[in-house]
Coordinates of C-alpha atoms and ligand atoms in Angstrom, one line a residue:
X1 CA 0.0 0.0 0.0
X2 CA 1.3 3.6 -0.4
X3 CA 2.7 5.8 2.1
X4 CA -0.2 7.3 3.8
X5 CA -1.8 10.7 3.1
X6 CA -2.0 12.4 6.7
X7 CA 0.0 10.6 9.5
X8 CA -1.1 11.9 13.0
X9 CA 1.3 10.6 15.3
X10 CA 0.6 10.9 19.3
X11 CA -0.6 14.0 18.6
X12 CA -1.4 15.8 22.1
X13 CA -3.4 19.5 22.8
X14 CA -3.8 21.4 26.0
X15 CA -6.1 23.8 27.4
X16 CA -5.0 26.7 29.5
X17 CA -7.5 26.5 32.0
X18 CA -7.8 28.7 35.2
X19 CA -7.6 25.4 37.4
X20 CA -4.8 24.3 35.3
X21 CA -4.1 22.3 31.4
X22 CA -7.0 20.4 30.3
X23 CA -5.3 17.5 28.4
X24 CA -8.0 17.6 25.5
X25 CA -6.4 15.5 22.9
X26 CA -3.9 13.3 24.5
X27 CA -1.0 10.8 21.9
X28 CA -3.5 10.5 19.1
X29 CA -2.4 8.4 16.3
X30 CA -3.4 7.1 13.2
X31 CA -3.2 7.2 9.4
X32 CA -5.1 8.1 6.6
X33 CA -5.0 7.1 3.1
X34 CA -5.4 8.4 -0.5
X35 CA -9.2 8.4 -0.7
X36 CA -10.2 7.0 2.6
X37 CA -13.0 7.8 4.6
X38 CA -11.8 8.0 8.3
X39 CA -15.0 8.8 10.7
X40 CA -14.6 9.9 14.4
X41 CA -16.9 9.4 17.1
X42 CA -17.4 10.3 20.4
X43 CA -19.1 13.0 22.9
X44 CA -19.2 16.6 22.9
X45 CA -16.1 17.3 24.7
X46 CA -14.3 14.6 23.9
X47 CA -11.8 16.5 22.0
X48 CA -12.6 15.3 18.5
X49 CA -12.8 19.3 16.5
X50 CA -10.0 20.1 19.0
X51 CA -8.1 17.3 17.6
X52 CA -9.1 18.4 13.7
X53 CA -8.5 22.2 14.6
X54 CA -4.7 20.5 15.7
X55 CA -4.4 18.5 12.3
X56 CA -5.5 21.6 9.8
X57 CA -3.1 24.5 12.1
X58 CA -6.3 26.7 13.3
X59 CA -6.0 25.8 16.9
X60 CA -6.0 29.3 18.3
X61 CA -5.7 30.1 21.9
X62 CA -6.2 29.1 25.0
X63 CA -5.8 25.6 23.1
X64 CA -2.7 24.8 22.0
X65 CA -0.8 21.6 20.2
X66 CA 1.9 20.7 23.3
X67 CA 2.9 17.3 21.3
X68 CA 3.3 14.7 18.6
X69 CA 3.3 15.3 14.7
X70 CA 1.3 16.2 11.3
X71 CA 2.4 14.9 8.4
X72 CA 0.6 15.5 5.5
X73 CA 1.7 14.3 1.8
X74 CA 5.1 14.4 3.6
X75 CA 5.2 17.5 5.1
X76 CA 5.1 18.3 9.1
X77 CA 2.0 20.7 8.5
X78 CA 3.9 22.6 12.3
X79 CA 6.8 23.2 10.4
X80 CA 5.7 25.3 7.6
X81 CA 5.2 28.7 7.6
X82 CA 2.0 30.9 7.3
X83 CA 2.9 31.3 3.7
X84 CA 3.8 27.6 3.0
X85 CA 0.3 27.0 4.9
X86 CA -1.5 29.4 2.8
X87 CA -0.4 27.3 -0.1
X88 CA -1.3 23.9 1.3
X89 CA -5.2 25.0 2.5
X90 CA -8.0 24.5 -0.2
X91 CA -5.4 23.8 -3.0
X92 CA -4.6 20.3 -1.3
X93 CA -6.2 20.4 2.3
X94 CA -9.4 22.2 2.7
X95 CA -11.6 22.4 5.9
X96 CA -16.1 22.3 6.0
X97 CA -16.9 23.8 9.3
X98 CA -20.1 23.0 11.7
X99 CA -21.9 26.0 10.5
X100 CA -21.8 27.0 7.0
X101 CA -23.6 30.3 8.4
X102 CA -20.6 31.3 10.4
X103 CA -18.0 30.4 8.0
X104 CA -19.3 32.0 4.9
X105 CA -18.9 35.4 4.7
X106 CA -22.6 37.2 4.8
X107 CA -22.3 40.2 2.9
X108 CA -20.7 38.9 -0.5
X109 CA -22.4 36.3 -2.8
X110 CA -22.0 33.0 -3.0
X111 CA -20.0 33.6 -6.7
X112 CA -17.9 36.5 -4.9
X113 CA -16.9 34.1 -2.0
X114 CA -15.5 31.3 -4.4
X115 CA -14.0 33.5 -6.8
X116 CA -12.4 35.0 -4.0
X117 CA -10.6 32.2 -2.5
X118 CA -9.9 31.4 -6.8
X119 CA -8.2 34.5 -7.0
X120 CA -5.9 33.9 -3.8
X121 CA -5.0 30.5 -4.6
X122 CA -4.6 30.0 -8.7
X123 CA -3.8 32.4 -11.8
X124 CA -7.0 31.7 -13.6
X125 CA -8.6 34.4 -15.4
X126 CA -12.0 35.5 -15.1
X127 CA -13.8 33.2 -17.8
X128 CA -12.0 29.9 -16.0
X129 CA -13.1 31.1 -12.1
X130 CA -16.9 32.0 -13.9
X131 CA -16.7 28.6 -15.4
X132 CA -15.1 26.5 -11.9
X133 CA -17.3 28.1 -9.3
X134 CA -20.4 27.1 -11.6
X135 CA -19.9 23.4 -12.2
X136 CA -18.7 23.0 -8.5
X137 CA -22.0 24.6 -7.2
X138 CA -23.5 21.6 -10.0
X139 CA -21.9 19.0 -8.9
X140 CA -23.0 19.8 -5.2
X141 CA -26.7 19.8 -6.8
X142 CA -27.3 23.6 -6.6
X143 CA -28.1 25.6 -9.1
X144 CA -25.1 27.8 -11.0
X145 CA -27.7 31.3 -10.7
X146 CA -26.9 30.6 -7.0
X147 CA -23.5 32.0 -7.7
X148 CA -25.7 35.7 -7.2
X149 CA -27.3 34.5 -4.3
X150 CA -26.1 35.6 -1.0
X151 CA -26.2 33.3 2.0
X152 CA -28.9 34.1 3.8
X153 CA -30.6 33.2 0.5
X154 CA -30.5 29.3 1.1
X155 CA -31.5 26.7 2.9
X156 CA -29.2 25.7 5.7
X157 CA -28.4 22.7 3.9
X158 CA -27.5 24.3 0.7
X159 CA -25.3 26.5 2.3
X160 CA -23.7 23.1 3.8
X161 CA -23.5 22.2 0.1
X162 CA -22.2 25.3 -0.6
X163 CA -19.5 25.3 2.2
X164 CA -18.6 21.6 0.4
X165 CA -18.5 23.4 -3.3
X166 CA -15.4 25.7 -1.9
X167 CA -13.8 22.9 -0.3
X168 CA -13.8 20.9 -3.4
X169 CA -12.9 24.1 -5.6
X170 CA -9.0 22.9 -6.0
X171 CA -9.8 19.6 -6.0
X172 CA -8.0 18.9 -2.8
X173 CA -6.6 15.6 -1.7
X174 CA -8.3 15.6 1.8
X175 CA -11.3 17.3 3.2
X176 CA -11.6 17.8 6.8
X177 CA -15.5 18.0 8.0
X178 CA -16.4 19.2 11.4
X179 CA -20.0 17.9 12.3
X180 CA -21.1 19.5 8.4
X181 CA -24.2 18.0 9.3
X182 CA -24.9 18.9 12.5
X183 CA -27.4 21.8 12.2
X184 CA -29.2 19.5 9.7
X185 CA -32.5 17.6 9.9
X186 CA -32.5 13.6 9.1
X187 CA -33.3 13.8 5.8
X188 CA -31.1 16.9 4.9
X189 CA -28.2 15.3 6.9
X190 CA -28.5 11.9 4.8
X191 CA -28.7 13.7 1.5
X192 CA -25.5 15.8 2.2
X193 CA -23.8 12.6 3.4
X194 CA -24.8 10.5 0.0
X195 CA -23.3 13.4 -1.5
X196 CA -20.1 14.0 -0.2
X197 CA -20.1 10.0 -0.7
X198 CA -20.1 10.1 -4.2
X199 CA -18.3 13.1 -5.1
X200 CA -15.5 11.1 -3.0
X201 CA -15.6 8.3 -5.0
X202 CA -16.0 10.3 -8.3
X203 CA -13.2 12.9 -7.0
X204 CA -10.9 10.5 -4.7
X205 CA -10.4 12.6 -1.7
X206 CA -9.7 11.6 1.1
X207 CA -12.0 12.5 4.6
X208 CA -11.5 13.0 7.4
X209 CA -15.1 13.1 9.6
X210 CA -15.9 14.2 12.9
X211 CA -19.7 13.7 14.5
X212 CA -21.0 13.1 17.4
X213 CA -24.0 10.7 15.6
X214 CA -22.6 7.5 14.8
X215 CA -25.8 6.8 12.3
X216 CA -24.8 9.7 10.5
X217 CA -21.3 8.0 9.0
X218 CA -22.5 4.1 9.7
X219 CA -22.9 3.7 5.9
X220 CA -20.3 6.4 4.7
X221 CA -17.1 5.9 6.2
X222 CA -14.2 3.2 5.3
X223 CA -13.0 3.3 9.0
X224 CA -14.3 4.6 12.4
X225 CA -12.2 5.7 15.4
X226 CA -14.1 6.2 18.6
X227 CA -13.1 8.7 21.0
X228 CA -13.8 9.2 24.4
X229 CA -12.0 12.0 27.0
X230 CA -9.3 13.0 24.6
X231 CA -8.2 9.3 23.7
X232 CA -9.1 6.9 20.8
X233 CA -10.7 3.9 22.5
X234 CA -11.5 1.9 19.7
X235 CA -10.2 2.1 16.2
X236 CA -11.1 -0.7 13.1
X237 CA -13.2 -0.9 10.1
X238 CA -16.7 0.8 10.3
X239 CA -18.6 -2.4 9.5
X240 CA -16.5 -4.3 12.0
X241 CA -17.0 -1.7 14.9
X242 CA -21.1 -1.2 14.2
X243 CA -21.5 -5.2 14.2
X244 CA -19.2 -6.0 17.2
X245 CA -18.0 -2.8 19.0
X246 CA -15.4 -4.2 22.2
X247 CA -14.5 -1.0 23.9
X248 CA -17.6 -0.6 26.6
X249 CA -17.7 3.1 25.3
X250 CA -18.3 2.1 21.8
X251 CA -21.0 -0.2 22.9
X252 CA -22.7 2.0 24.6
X253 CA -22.6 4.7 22.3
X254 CA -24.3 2.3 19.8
X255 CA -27.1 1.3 22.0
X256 CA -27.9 5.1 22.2
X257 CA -29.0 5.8 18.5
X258 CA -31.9 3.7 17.1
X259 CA -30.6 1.0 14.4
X260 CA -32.3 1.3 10.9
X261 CA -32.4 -2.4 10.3
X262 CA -34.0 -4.9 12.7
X263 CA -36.5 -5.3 15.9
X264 CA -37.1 -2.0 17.2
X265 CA -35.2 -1.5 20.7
X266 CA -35.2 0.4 23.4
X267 CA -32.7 3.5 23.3
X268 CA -29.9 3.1 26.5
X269 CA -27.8 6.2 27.2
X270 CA -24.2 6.3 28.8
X271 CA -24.6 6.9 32.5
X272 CA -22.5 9.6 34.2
X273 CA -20.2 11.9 33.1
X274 CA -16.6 12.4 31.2
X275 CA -14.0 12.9 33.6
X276 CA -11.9 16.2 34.1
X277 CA -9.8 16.7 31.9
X278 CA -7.1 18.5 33.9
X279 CA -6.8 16.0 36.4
X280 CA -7.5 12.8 34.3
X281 CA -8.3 9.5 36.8
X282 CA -4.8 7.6 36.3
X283 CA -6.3 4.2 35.8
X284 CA -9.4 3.9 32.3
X285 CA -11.0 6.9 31.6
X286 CA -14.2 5.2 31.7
X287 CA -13.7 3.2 34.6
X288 CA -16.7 5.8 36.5
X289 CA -19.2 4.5 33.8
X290 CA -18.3 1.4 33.2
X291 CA -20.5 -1.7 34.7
X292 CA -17.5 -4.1 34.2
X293 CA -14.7 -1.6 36.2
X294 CA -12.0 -3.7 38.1
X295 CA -9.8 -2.7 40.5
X296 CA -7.0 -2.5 37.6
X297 CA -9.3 -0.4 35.9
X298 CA -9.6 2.0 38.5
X299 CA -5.3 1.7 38.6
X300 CA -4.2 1.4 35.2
X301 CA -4.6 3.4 32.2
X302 CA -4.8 0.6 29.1
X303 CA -2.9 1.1 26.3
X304 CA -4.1 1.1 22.2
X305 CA -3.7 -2.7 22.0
X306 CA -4.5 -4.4 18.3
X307 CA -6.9 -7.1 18.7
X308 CA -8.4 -9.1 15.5
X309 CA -7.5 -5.9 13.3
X310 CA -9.7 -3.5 15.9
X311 CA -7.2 -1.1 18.0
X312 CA -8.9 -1.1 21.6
X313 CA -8.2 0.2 24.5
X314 CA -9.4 -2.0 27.5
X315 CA -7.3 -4.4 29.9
X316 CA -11.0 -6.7 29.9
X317 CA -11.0 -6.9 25.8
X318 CA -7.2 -7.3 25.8
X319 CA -7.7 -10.1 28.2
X320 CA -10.1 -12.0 26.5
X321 CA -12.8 -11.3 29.3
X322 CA -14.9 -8.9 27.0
X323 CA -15.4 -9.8 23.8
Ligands
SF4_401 FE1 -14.3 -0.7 31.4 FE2 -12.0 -1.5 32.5 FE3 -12.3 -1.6 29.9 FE4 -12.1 0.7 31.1 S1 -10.5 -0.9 31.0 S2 -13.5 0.2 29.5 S3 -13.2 0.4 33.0 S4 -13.5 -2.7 31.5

């Protein structure tokens, strides 16, 4: 296989805090391929947009990257300047925020805002920006006389689709999408996500997804990495976690969205509460929600550990105990 697109390696972010660091993101690692889909899961809180803020260099304060490596195409994304980073965003890195409404600009047009970020980024002339901006409003399913319309002029999910028409303007090799859906209702959310699904495949960028509603990348994503309190707990293919999640967290997050195939059941939430995050319990993060805790548990942090091709992190699934 070839060398990996974006290689996050123990990746760690901190909050100032007046009580002290809040260890939000803490030695996150993994890799992501030429055209993969790489979802992840977990919480509000748990430090999954912190971590994506981290990877694309817009962490701004009080949060700040205190560890581990970005490498993207080959690059250490820390180590280049604001110029060299100018370079690399939209052309091959772009980012879709949570709210299209905040991130596009509401006085200019939707044609003024792509032509812009055309303009800082290429040498095309006039005719080729005209002619771009229209077919990648198209191929987002919105109509090109949009290009006049200002923002407040669409539907909340067409400005999602318009926030994913500037992504893809440069035909970057990775998008980064924080919770694009989020504001979304069911059916808008599902269309969006059937969307960026095949202009992926037609395209072959890779993304990288981050949602707090597992159902919403269950049938989109090539892998899924669950987080929970600034760590990845689980980490294997999405079919493979959604039909036998180990990690109790991942469990339990699946019991709390209804399933869309089978018996209707009854919806369980997570008991409890994350922990602090500036003074982190020393033995699983979970241990204070989790029905199986031992005294280990409560002791010993567990490592990533790779078990039948699923990373997990639990001494009860490393033992065999959990299955
Ligand atoms: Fe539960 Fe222990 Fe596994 Fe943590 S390590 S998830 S407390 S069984």
């Amino acid at each position: 296989m070839n060398a990996p697109l974006l290689q996050v390696r123990d990746l760690c972010v901190e909050y100032d805090t007046p009580a002290g660091p809040a260890k939000a993101v803490d030695h996150v690692s993994f890799d992501l391929h030429a055209g993969e889909f790489l979802a992840v899961v977990g919480e509000s809180g748990c430090g999954k947009s912190t971590m994506l803020f981290s990877i694309a260099q817009l962490l701004t304060a009080p949060a700040k990257t205190v560890g581990g490596e970005v490498l993207f195409d080959g690059a250490n994304l820390a180590e280049l300047s604001a110029e060299e980073l100018r370079r690399v965003r939209w052309r091959d890195l772009s980012v879709v925020m949570q709210s299209a409404m905040n991130a596009l600009n509401p006085t200019l047009s939707i044609g003024a805002q792509l032509a812009d970020t055309c303009r800082a980024h290429t040498d095309w002339d006039e005719a080729k920006i005209a002619a771009r901006s229209a077919e990648v409003l198209s191929m987002v399913s919105i109509d090109p006389t949009h290009l006049a319309s200002f923002p407040f002029q669409l539907s909340g999910g067409m400005r999602q689709r318009a926030m994913i028409a500037m992504a893809l303007l440069l035909e970057p090799k990775l998008v980064i999408m924080d919770e694009p859906t989020s504001a979304l209702d069911v059916v808008a959310q599902r269309s969006l996500m059937r969307q960026v699904e095949n202009l992926r495949r037609e395209l072959g960028f890779a993304v990288l997804f981050v949602t707090h509603d597992m159902s919403v990348v269950s049938h989109f994503s090539d892998r899924l990495a669950v987080m929970y309190a600034g760590q990845v707990v689980e980490m294997g293919s999405t079919r493979d976690v959604f039909d036998r999640p180990r990690h109790p967290y991942a469990h339990g997050l699946l019991e709390a969205f209804p399933s869309l195939v089978g018996d209707p059941r009854p919806l369980v939430g997570i008991p409890g509460n994350p922990p602090s995050l500036v003074t982190p319990p020393v033995g699983c993060r979970f241990a204070d929600r989790c029905e199986h805790a031992t005294d280990e548990c409560r002791t010993v942090a567990p490592t990533l550990e790779l078990i039948d091709g699923h990373a997990v992190r639990c001494h009860l699934v490393a033992k065999g105990v959990l299955q």
